[in-house]
Amino acid sequence: TLMNKELRKTMDDAIQELPDEYKVVFVLRDLENKTAEETAKILKLSVPAVKSRLRRSRMFLRHKLHGVMTQQ
């Protein structure tokens, strides 16, 4: 539907606004379904760093999308 397409575009735009260090973690974990351990290995980060960046990326997106979600 049109609303789903608009929501998807808004989500894609919000993901693109993420700082690169958060975006890559978000994409690997939430879009490509990699584990924290796999993501850490790919990015040469510690698992706690991956978890922290994922949390921050989700908070950023939640903040960006809050207005959109409350309008529906």
PDB file of C-alpha atoms in Angstrom:
ATOM      1  CA  THR A   1       0.000   0.000   0.000  1.00  0.00           C
ATOM      2  CA  LEU A   2       0.992   3.634  -0.317  1.00  0.00           C
ATOM      3  CA  MET A   3       1.328   4.027   3.454  1.00  0.00           C
ATOM      4  CA  ASN A   4       3.719   1.052   3.646  1.00  0.00           C
ATOM      5  CA  LYS A   5       5.819   2.490   0.805  1.00  0.00           C
ATOM      6  CA  GLU A   6       5.986   5.866   2.550  1.00  0.00           C
ATOM      7  CA  LEU A   7       6.927   4.243   5.851  1.00  0.00           C
ATOM      8  CA  ARG A   8       9.627   2.173   4.138  1.00  0.00           C
ATOM      9  CA  LYS A   9      11.046   5.314   2.472  1.00  0.00           C
ATOM     10  CA  THR A  10      11.036   7.147   5.798  1.00  0.00           C
ATOM     11  CA  MET A  11      12.813   4.216   7.455  1.00  0.00           C
ATOM     12  CA  ASP A  12      15.384   4.000   4.644  1.00  0.00           C
ATOM     13  CA  ASP A  13      16.021   7.743   4.909  1.00  0.00           C
ATOM     14  CA  ALA A  14      16.460   7.503   8.685  1.00  0.00           C
ATOM     15  CA  ILE A  15      18.931   4.612   8.297  1.00  0.00           C
ATOM     16  CA  GLN A  16      20.939   6.671   5.808  1.00  0.00           C
ATOM     17  CA  GLU A  17      21.164   9.469   8.394  1.00  0.00           C
ATOM     18  CA  LEU A  18      22.825   7.180  10.926  1.00  0.00           C
ATOM     19  CA  PRO A  19      26.518   7.871  11.519  1.00  0.00           C
ATOM     20  CA  ASP A  20      28.529   5.294   9.551  1.00  0.00           C
ATOM     21  CA  GLU A  21      29.812   3.475  12.656  1.00  0.00           C
ATOM     22  CA  TYR A  22      26.220   2.893  13.791  1.00  0.00           C
ATOM     23  CA  LYS A  23      24.743   2.279  10.346  1.00  0.00           C
ATOM     24  CA  VAL A  24      27.049  -0.622   9.513  1.00  0.00           C
ATOM     25  CA  VAL A  25      26.294  -2.343  12.834  1.00  0.00           C
ATOM     26  CA  PHE A  26      22.542  -1.808  12.415  1.00  0.00           C
ATOM     27  CA  VAL A  27      22.584  -3.194   8.870  1.00  0.00           C
ATOM     28  CA  LEU A  28      24.604  -6.269   9.806  1.00  0.00           C
ATOM     29  CA  ARG A  29      22.620  -7.071  12.956  1.00  0.00           C
ATOM     30  CA  ASP A  30      19.062  -6.064  12.135  1.00  0.00           C
ATOM     31  CA  LEU A  31      18.865  -6.272   8.354  1.00  0.00           C
ATOM     32  CA  GLU A  32      21.307  -9.090   7.598  1.00  0.00           C
ATOM     33  CA  ASN A  33      20.594 -10.963  10.858  1.00  0.00           C
ATOM     34  CA  LYS A  34      24.235 -11.434  11.826  1.00  0.00           C
ATOM     35  CA  THR A  35      25.002 -12.309  15.442  1.00  0.00           C
ATOM     36  CA  ALA A  36      26.848  -9.873  17.675  1.00  0.00           C
ATOM     37  CA  GLU A  37      29.866 -12.164  17.469  1.00  0.00           C
ATOM     38  CA  GLU A  38      29.763 -12.314  13.655  1.00  0.00           C
ATOM     39  CA  THR A  39      29.361  -8.542  13.447  1.00  0.00           C
ATOM     40  CA  ALA A  40      32.263  -8.001  15.849  1.00  0.00           C
ATOM     41  CA  LYS A  41      34.497 -10.276  13.789  1.00  0.00           C
ATOM     42  CA  ILE A  42      33.539  -8.615  10.483  1.00  0.00           C
ATOM     43  CA  LEU A  43      34.149  -5.109  11.860  1.00  0.00           C
ATOM     44  CA  LYS A  44      37.088  -6.052  14.089  1.00  0.00           C
ATOM     45  CA  LEU A  45      35.281  -4.723  17.156  1.00  0.00           C
ATOM     46  CA  SER A  46      34.565  -6.182  20.574  1.00  0.00           C
ATOM     47  CA  VAL A  47      31.129  -7.676  21.169  1.00  0.00           C
ATOM     48  CA  PRO A  48      30.346  -4.988  23.805  1.00  0.00           C
ATOM     49  CA  ALA A  49      31.220  -2.296  21.219  1.00  0.00           C
ATOM     50  CA  VAL A  50      28.829  -3.901  18.720  1.00  0.00           C
ATOM     51  CA  LYS A  51      26.049  -4.037  21.311  1.00  0.00           C
ATOM     52  CA  SER A  52      26.629  -0.424  22.312  1.00  0.00           C
ATOM     53  CA  ARG A  53      26.577   0.806  18.713  1.00  0.00           C
ATOM     54  CA  LEU A  54      23.463  -1.229  17.966  1.00  0.00           C
ATOM     55  CA  ARG A  55      21.703   0.240  20.980  1.00  0.00           C
ATOM     56  CA  ARG A  56      22.678   3.766  19.931  1.00  0.00           C
ATOM     57  CA  SER A  57      21.551   3.183  16.352  1.00  0.00           C
ATOM     58  CA  ARG A  58      18.169   1.887  17.517  1.00  0.00           C
ATOM     59  CA  MET A  59      17.741   4.874  19.847  1.00  0.00           C
ATOM     60  CA  PHE A  60      18.592   7.241  16.980  1.00  0.00           C
ATOM     61  CA  LEU A  61      16.065   5.569  14.692  1.00  0.00           C
ATOM     62  CA  ARG A  62      13.402   5.453  17.400  1.00  0.00           C
ATOM     63  CA  HIS A  63      13.848   9.196  17.913  1.00  0.00           C
ATOM     64  CA  LYS A  64      13.770   9.915  14.161  1.00  0.00           C
ATOM     65  CA  LEU A  65      10.703   7.761  13.541  1.00  0.00           C
ATOM     66  CA  HIS A  66       8.735   8.698  16.669  1.00  0.00           C
ATOM     67  CA  GLY A  67       6.769  11.455  14.920  1.00  0.00           C
ATOM     68  CA  VAL A  68       5.960   9.253  11.956  1.00  0.00           C
ATOM     69  CA  MET A  69       4.743   6.369  14.077  1.00  0.00           C
ATOM     70  CA  THR A  70       2.530   8.519  16.316  1.00  0.00           C
ATOM     71  CA  GLN A  71       0.778  10.001  13.253  1.00  0.00           C
ATOM     72  CA  GLN A  72      -0.538   6.621  12.114  1.00  0.00           C
TER      73      GLN A  72
END
